[in-house]
Amino acid sequence: GLGTMGYGLPAAVGAKTGCPSAQVINISGDGSFQMSMQELGTIKQYKLGVKIVILNNRRLGMVRELQKMKYGGRYSQVFLEDNPDFIKLAAAYGIKGERITRNEEVEGALKRMLADDSAYLLDCAIDPDEPTL
């Protein structure tokens, strides 16, 4: 860990601002995204074509795994069952998005996201028990 949770989205905003012609994609867990999702306002205000891929397992994935491995599954504050609807949140900022739930949807969703020059949020449902480490 190195404690970088929440850093991805603001870093993507900075990268896109510094190099507007570059394709910038932030890949983030749902917990990490929630730590800096207010940056959607910056993305909208400055019309930044940042792409956001959320790996949504409804968990603080690495923290939960460490609690499982090192503390015998005594979990504390790692379950995010009540996440907001990230697609509606993006839409509130005028940002396009879609949610996928099956592996078969990945290729088409990525093609649609990458073909769009504007900001885009792709919410990918992930099995909560899929290992992250």
mmCIF file with all atom_site columns, C-alpha atoms in Angstrom:
data_model
loop_
_atom_site.group_PDB
_atom_site.id
_atom_site.type_symbol
_atom_site.label_atom_id
_atom_site.label_alt_id
_atom_site.label_comp_id
_atom_site.label_asym_id
_atom_site.label_entity_id
_atom_site.label_seq_id
_atom_site.pdbx_PDB_ins_code
_atom_site.Cartn_x
_atom_site.Cartn_y
_atom_site.Cartn_z
_atom_site.occupancy
_atom_site.B_iso_or_equiv
_atom_site.pdbx_formal_charge
_atom_site.auth_seq_id
_atom_site.auth_comp_id
_atom_site.auth_asym_id
_atom_site.auth_atom_id
_atom_site.pdbx_PDB_model_num
ATOM 1   C CA . GLY A 1 1   ? 0.000   0.000   0.000   1.00 0.00 ? 1   GLY A CA 1
ATOM 2   C CA . LEU A 1 2   ? 1.931   3.334   0.294   1.00 0.00 ? 2   LEU A CA 1
ATOM 3   C CA . GLY A 1 3   ? -1.382  5.049   1.157   1.00 0.00 ? 3   GLY A CA 1
ATOM 4   C CA . THR A 1 4   ? -2.218  6.302   -2.308  1.00 0.00 ? 4   THR A CA 1
ATOM 5   C CA . MET A 1 5   ? -5.967  5.708   -2.028  1.00 0.00 ? 5   MET A CA 1
ATOM 6   C CA . GLY A 1 6   ? -7.874  8.632   -3.532  1.00 0.00 ? 6   GLY A CA 1
ATOM 7   C CA . TYR A 1 7   ? -4.900  9.980   -5.465  1.00 0.00 ? 7   TYR A CA 1
ATOM 8   C CA . GLY A 1 8   ? -5.764  8.639   -8.924  1.00 0.00 ? 8   GLY A CA 1
ATOM 9   C CA . LEU A 1 9   ? -8.529  11.020  -9.960  1.00 0.00 ? 9   LEU A CA 1
ATOM 10  C CA . PRO A 1 10  ? -6.821  14.291  -8.978  1.00 0.00 ? 10  PRO A CA 1
ATOM 11  C CA . ALA A 1 11  ? -3.617  12.981  -10.597 1.00 0.00 ? 11  ALA A CA 1
ATOM 12  C CA . ALA A 1 12  ? -5.562  12.273  -13.799 1.00 0.00 ? 12  ALA A CA 1
ATOM 13  C CA . VAL A 1 13  ? -6.989  15.810  -13.722 1.00 0.00 ? 13  VAL A CA 1
ATOM 14  C CA . GLY A 1 14  ? -3.459  17.185  -13.385 1.00 0.00 ? 14  GLY A CA 1
ATOM 15  C CA . ALA A 1 15  ? -2.125  14.980  -16.179 1.00 0.00 ? 15  ALA A CA 1
ATOM 16  C CA . LYS A 1 16  ? -4.921  15.990  -18.564 1.00 0.00 ? 16  LYS A CA 1
ATOM 17  C CA . THR A 1 17  ? -4.490  19.668  -17.679 1.00 0.00 ? 17  THR A CA 1
ATOM 18  C CA . GLY A 1 18  ? -0.742  19.450  -18.262 1.00 0.00 ? 18  GLY A CA 1
ATOM 19  C CA . CYS A 1 19  ? -1.037  17.503  -21.511 1.00 0.00 ? 19  CYS A CA 1
ATOM 20  C CA . PRO A 1 20  ? -4.499  18.116  -23.006 1.00 0.00 ? 20  PRO A CA 1
ATOM 21  C CA . SER A 1 21  ? -3.870  16.029  -26.129 1.00 0.00 ? 21  SER A CA 1
ATOM 22  C CA . ALA A 1 22  ? -2.983  12.881  -24.141 1.00 0.00 ? 22  ALA A CA 1
ATOM 23  C CA . GLN A 1 23  ? -5.494  10.118  -23.495 1.00 0.00 ? 23  GLN A CA 1
ATOM 24  C CA . VAL A 1 24  ? -5.762  10.036  -19.684 1.00 0.00 ? 24  VAL A CA 1
ATOM 25  C CA . ILE A 1 25  ? -7.463  7.130   -17.936 1.00 0.00 ? 25  ILE A CA 1
ATOM 26  C CA . ASN A 1 26  ? -7.886  6.790   -14.183 1.00 0.00 ? 26  ASN A CA 1
ATOM 27  C CA . ILE A 1 27  ? -8.440  3.198   -13.009 1.00 0.00 ? 27  ILE A CA 1
ATOM 28  C CA . SER A 1 28  ? -9.641  3.213   -9.448  1.00 0.00 ? 28  SER A CA 1
ATOM 29  C CA . GLY A 1 29  ? -11.468 1.169   -6.864  1.00 0.00 ? 29  GLY A CA 1
ATOM 30  C CA . ASP A 1 30  ? -14.840 2.402   -5.656  1.00 0.00 ? 30  ASP A CA 1
ATOM 31  C CA . GLY A 1 31  ? -13.485 3.370   -2.241  1.00 0.00 ? 31  GLY A CA 1
ATOM 32  C CA . SER A 1 32  ? -10.599 5.308   -3.759  1.00 0.00 ? 32  SER A CA 1
ATOM 33  C CA . PHE A 1 33  ? -12.929 7.082   -6.197  1.00 0.00 ? 33  PHE A CA 1
ATOM 34  C CA . GLN A 1 34  ? -15.184 8.194   -3.334  1.00 0.00 ? 34  GLN A CA 1
ATOM 35  C CA . MET A 1 35  ? -12.248 9.899   -1.640  1.00 0.00 ? 35  MET A CA 1
ATOM 36  C CA . SER A 1 36  ? -11.896 12.394  -4.491  1.00 0.00 ? 36  SER A CA 1
ATOM 37  C CA . MET A 1 37  ? -15.089 12.188  -6.551  1.00 0.00 ? 37  MET A CA 1
ATOM 38  C CA . GLN A 1 38  ? -15.593 15.932  -6.073  1.00 0.00 ? 38  GLN A CA 1
ATOM 39  C CA . GLU A 1 39  ? -13.020 16.291  -8.855  1.00 0.00 ? 39  GLU A CA 1
ATOM 40  C CA . LEU A 1 40  ? -15.887 15.559  -11.250 1.00 0.00 ? 40  LEU A CA 1
ATOM 41  C CA . GLY A 1 41  ? -16.686 19.253  -10.776 1.00 0.00 ? 41  GLY A CA 1
ATOM 42  C CA . THR A 1 42  ? -13.198 20.219  -11.954 1.00 0.00 ? 42  THR A CA 1
ATOM 43  C CA . ILE A 1 43  ? -13.497 17.858  -14.926 1.00 0.00 ? 43  ILE A CA 1
ATOM 44  C CA . LYS A 1 44  ? -16.786 19.479  -15.908 1.00 0.00 ? 44  LYS A CA 1
ATOM 45  C CA . GLN A 1 45  ? -15.671 23.064  -15.322 1.00 0.00 ? 45  GLN A CA 1
ATOM 46  C CA . TYR A 1 46  ? -12.540 22.731  -17.436 1.00 0.00 ? 46  TYR A CA 1
ATOM 47  C CA . LYS A 1 47  ? -14.071 20.320  -19.976 1.00 0.00 ? 47  LYS A CA 1
ATOM 48  C CA . LEU A 1 48  ? -11.374 17.724  -19.398 1.00 0.00 ? 48  LEU A CA 1
ATOM 49  C CA . GLY A 1 49  ? -11.776 14.474  -21.325 1.00 0.00 ? 49  GLY A CA 1
ATOM 50  C CA . VAL A 1 50  ? -10.586 12.312  -18.448 1.00 0.00 ? 50  VAL A CA 1
ATOM 51  C CA . LYS A 1 51  ? -11.720 8.688   -18.586 1.00 0.00 ? 51  LYS A CA 1
ATOM 52  C CA . ILE A 1 52  ? -12.592 7.017   -15.283 1.00 0.00 ? 52  ILE A CA 1
ATOM 53  C CA . VAL A 1 53  ? -12.806 3.258   -14.805 1.00 0.00 ? 53  VAL A CA 1
ATOM 54  C CA . ILE A 1 54  ? -14.147 2.215   -11.411 1.00 0.00 ? 54  ILE A CA 1
ATOM 55  C CA . LEU A 1 55  ? -13.446 -1.362  -10.333 1.00 0.00 ? 55  LEU A CA 1
ATOM 56  C CA . ASN A 1 56  ? -16.471 -1.554  -8.075  1.00 0.00 ? 56  ASN A CA 1
ATOM 57  C CA . ASN A 1 57  ? -16.298 -4.433  -5.614  1.00 0.00 ? 57  ASN A CA 1
ATOM 58  C CA . ARG A 1 58  ? -18.244 -2.585  -2.906  1.00 0.00 ? 58  ARG A CA 1
ATOM 59  C CA . ARG A 1 59  ? -15.256 -2.961  -0.596  1.00 0.00 ? 59  ARG A CA 1
ATOM 60  C CA . LEU A 1 60  ? -12.077 -1.269  0.468   1.00 0.00 ? 60  LEU A CA 1
ATOM 61  C CA . GLY A 1 61  ? -10.449 -4.187  -1.317  1.00 0.00 ? 61  GLY A CA 1
ATOM 62  C CA . MET A 1 62  ? -6.835  -4.197  -0.202  1.00 0.00 ? 62  MET A CA 1
ATOM 63  C CA . VAL A 1 63  ? -7.719  -3.201  3.357   1.00 0.00 ? 63  VAL A CA 1
ATOM 64  C CA . ARG A 1 64  ? -10.299 -6.009  3.539   1.00 0.00 ? 64  ARG A CA 1
ATOM 65  C CA . GLU A 1 65  ? -7.758  -8.528  2.216   1.00 0.00 ? 65  GLU A CA 1
ATOM 66  C CA . LEU A 1 66  ? -5.143  -7.463  4.734   1.00 0.00 ? 66  LEU A CA 1
ATOM 67  C CA . GLN A 1 67  ? -7.711  -7.756  7.523   1.00 0.00 ? 67  GLN A CA 1
ATOM 68  C CA . LYS A 1 68  ? -8.566  -11.239 6.235   1.00 0.00 ? 68  LYS A CA 1
ATOM 69  C CA . MET A 1 69  ? -4.930  -12.393 6.001   1.00 0.00 ? 69  MET A CA 1
ATOM 70  C CA . LYS A 1 70  ? -3.378  -10.686 9.008   1.00 0.00 ? 70  LYS A CA 1
ATOM 71  C CA . TYR A 1 71  ? -6.294  -10.400 11.424  1.00 0.00 ? 71  TYR A CA 1
ATOM 72  C CA . GLY A 1 72  ? -8.219  -13.609 10.825  1.00 0.00 ? 72  GLY A CA 1
ATOM 73  C CA . GLY A 1 73  ? -11.122 -11.938 9.014   1.00 0.00 ? 73  GLY A CA 1
ATOM 74  C CA . ARG A 1 74  ? -11.921 -9.481  11.798  1.00 0.00 ? 74  ARG A CA 1
ATOM 75  C CA . TYR A 1 75  ? -13.192 -6.797  9.453   1.00 0.00 ? 75  TYR A CA 1
ATOM 76  C CA . SER A 1 76  ? -13.550 -3.165  10.370  1.00 0.00 ? 76  SER A CA 1
ATOM 77  C CA . GLN A 1 77  ? -15.019 -0.455  8.140   1.00 0.00 ? 77  GLN A CA 1
ATOM 78  C CA . VAL A 1 78  ? -14.260 -2.103  4.789   1.00 0.00 ? 78  VAL A CA 1
ATOM 79  C CA . PHE A 1 79  ? -17.747 -2.821  3.419   1.00 0.00 ? 79  PHE A CA 1
ATOM 80  C CA . LEU A 1 80  ? -19.255 -0.284  1.001   1.00 0.00 ? 80  LEU A CA 1
ATOM 81  C CA . GLU A 1 81  ? -22.625 -1.922  0.308   1.00 0.00 ? 81  GLU A CA 1
ATOM 82  C CA . ASP A 1 82  ? -24.362 1.460   0.110   1.00 0.00 ? 82  ASP A CA 1
ATOM 83  C CA . ASN A 1 83  ? -22.226 3.054   -2.600  1.00 0.00 ? 83  ASN A CA 1
ATOM 84  C CA . PRO A 1 84  ? -23.914 5.848   -4.536  1.00 0.00 ? 84  PRO A CA 1
ATOM 85  C CA . ASP A 1 85  ? -25.005 5.269   -8.108  1.00 0.00 ? 85  ASP A CA 1
ATOM 86  C CA . PHE A 1 86  ? -21.800 6.447   -9.801  1.00 0.00 ? 86  PHE A CA 1
ATOM 87  C CA . ILE A 1 87  ? -23.478 6.758   -13.205 1.00 0.00 ? 87  ILE A CA 1
ATOM 88  C CA . LYS A 1 88  ? -26.127 9.129   -11.823 1.00 0.00 ? 88  LYS A CA 1
ATOM 89  C CA . LEU A 1 89  ? -23.402 11.043  -10.004 1.00 0.00 ? 89  LEU A CA 1
ATOM 90  C CA . ALA A 1 90  ? -21.444 11.477  -13.241 1.00 0.00 ? 90  ALA A CA 1
ATOM 91  C CA . ALA A 1 91  ? -24.650 12.485  -15.067 1.00 0.00 ? 91  ALA A CA 1
ATOM 92  C CA . ALA A 1 92  ? -25.256 15.186  -12.440 1.00 0.00 ? 92  ALA A CA 1
ATOM 93  C CA . TYR A 1 93  ? -21.985 16.720  -13.663 1.00 0.00 ? 93  TYR A CA 1
ATOM 94  C CA . GLY A 1 94  ? -22.894 16.229  -17.317 1.00 0.00 ? 94  GLY A CA 1
ATOM 95  C CA . ILE A 1 95  ? -20.435 13.366  -17.690 1.00 0.00 ? 95  ILE A CA 1
ATOM 96  C CA . LYS A 1 96  ? -21.374 10.305  -19.728 1.00 0.00 ? 96  LYS A CA 1
ATOM 97  C CA . GLY A 1 97  ? -21.117 6.883   -18.198 1.00 0.00 ? 97  GLY A CA 1
ATOM 98  C CA . GLU A 1 98  ? -22.250 3.303   -18.126 1.00 0.00 ? 98  GLU A CA 1
ATOM 99  C CA . ARG A 1 99  ? -22.182 0.326   -15.789 1.00 0.00 ? 99  ARG A CA 1
ATOM 100 C CA . ILE A 1 100 ? -21.138 -3.138  -16.807 1.00 0.00 ? 100 ILE A CA 1
ATOM 101 C CA . THR A 1 101 ? -21.700 -6.336  -14.862 1.00 0.00 ? 101 THR A CA 1
ATOM 102 C CA . ARG A 1 102 ? -20.392 -9.125  -17.128 1.00 0.00 ? 102 ARG A CA 1
ATOM 103 C CA . ASN A 1 103 ? -17.019 -9.875  -18.703 1.00 0.00 ? 103 ASN A CA 1
ATOM 104 C CA . GLU A 1 104 ? -18.646 -9.996  -22.144 1.00 0.00 ? 104 GLU A CA 1
ATOM 105 C CA . GLU A 1 105 ? -19.476 -6.289  -21.858 1.00 0.00 ? 105 GLU A CA 1
ATOM 106 C CA . VAL A 1 106 ? -15.915 -5.081  -21.260 1.00 0.00 ? 106 VAL A CA 1
ATOM 107 C CA . GLU A 1 107 ? -14.662 -4.804  -24.840 1.00 0.00 ? 107 GLU A CA 1
ATOM 108 C CA . GLY A 1 108 ? -17.686 -2.890  -26.153 1.00 0.00 ? 108 GLY A CA 1
ATOM 109 C CA . ALA A 1 109 ? -17.774 -0.565  -23.173 1.00 0.00 ? 109 ALA A CA 1
ATOM 110 C CA . LEU A 1 110 ? -14.069 0.255   -23.503 1.00 0.00 ? 110 LEU A CA 1
ATOM 111 C CA . LYS A 1 111 ? -14.493 0.940   -27.226 1.00 0.00 ? 111 LYS A CA 1
ATOM 112 C CA . ARG A 1 112 ? -17.392 3.329   -26.548 1.00 0.00 ? 112 ARG A CA 1
ATOM 113 C CA . MET A 1 113 ? -15.479 5.086   -23.779 1.00 0.00 ? 113 MET A CA 1
ATOM 114 C CA . LEU A 1 114 ? -12.302 5.509   -25.814 1.00 0.00 ? 114 LEU A CA 1
ATOM 115 C CA . ALA A 1 115 ? -14.181 6.673   -28.923 1.00 0.00 ? 115 ALA A CA 1
ATOM 116 C CA . ASP A 1 116 ? -15.642 9.584   -26.957 1.00 0.00 ? 116 ASP A CA 1
ATOM 117 C CA . ASP A 1 117 ? -13.474 12.714  -26.644 1.00 0.00 ? 117 ASP A CA 1
ATOM 118 C CA . SER A 1 118 ? -15.290 13.967  -23.558 1.00 0.00 ? 118 SER A CA 1
ATOM 119 C CA . ALA A 1 119 ? -15.077 12.754  -19.965 1.00 0.00 ? 119 ALA A CA 1
ATOM 120 C CA . TYR A 1 120 ? -16.509 9.290   -19.384 1.00 0.00 ? 120 TYR A CA 1
ATOM 121 C CA . LEU A 1 121 ? -17.102 7.079   -16.359 1.00 0.00 ? 121 LEU A CA 1
ATOM 122 C CA . LEU A 1 122 ? -17.196 3.297   -16.652 1.00 0.00 ? 122 LEU A CA 1
ATOM 123 C CA . ASP A 1 123 ? -18.469 1.546   -13.515 1.00 0.00 ? 123 ASP A CA 1
ATOM 124 C CA . CYS A 1 124 ? -17.385 -2.112  -13.580 1.00 0.00 ? 124 CYS A CA 1
ATOM 125 C CA . ALA A 1 125 ? -19.092 -4.439  -11.105 1.00 0.00 ? 125 ALA A CA 1
ATOM 126 C CA . ILE A 1 126 ? -16.485 -6.783  -9.617  1.00 0.00 ? 126 ILE A CA 1
ATOM 127 C CA . ASP A 1 127 ? -17.027 -9.825  -7.397  1.00 0.00 ? 127 ASP A CA 1
ATOM 128 C CA . PRO A 1 128 ? -16.445 -8.609  -3.811  1.00 0.00 ? 128 PRO A CA 1
ATOM 129 C CA . ASP A 1 129 ? -14.400 -11.740 -3.055  1.00 0.00 ? 129 ASP A CA 1
ATOM 130 C CA . GLU A 1 130 ? -12.057 -11.360 -6.036  1.00 0.00 ? 130 GLU A CA 1
ATOM 131 C CA . PRO A 1 131 ? -8.518  -10.903 -4.640  1.00 0.00 ? 131 PRO A CA 1
ATOM 132 C CA . THR A 1 132 ? -6.936  -7.490  -5.089  1.00 0.00 ? 132 THR A CA 1
ATOM 133 C CA . LEU A 1 133 ? -3.406  -8.301  -3.938  1.00 0.00 ? 133 LEU A CA 1
#
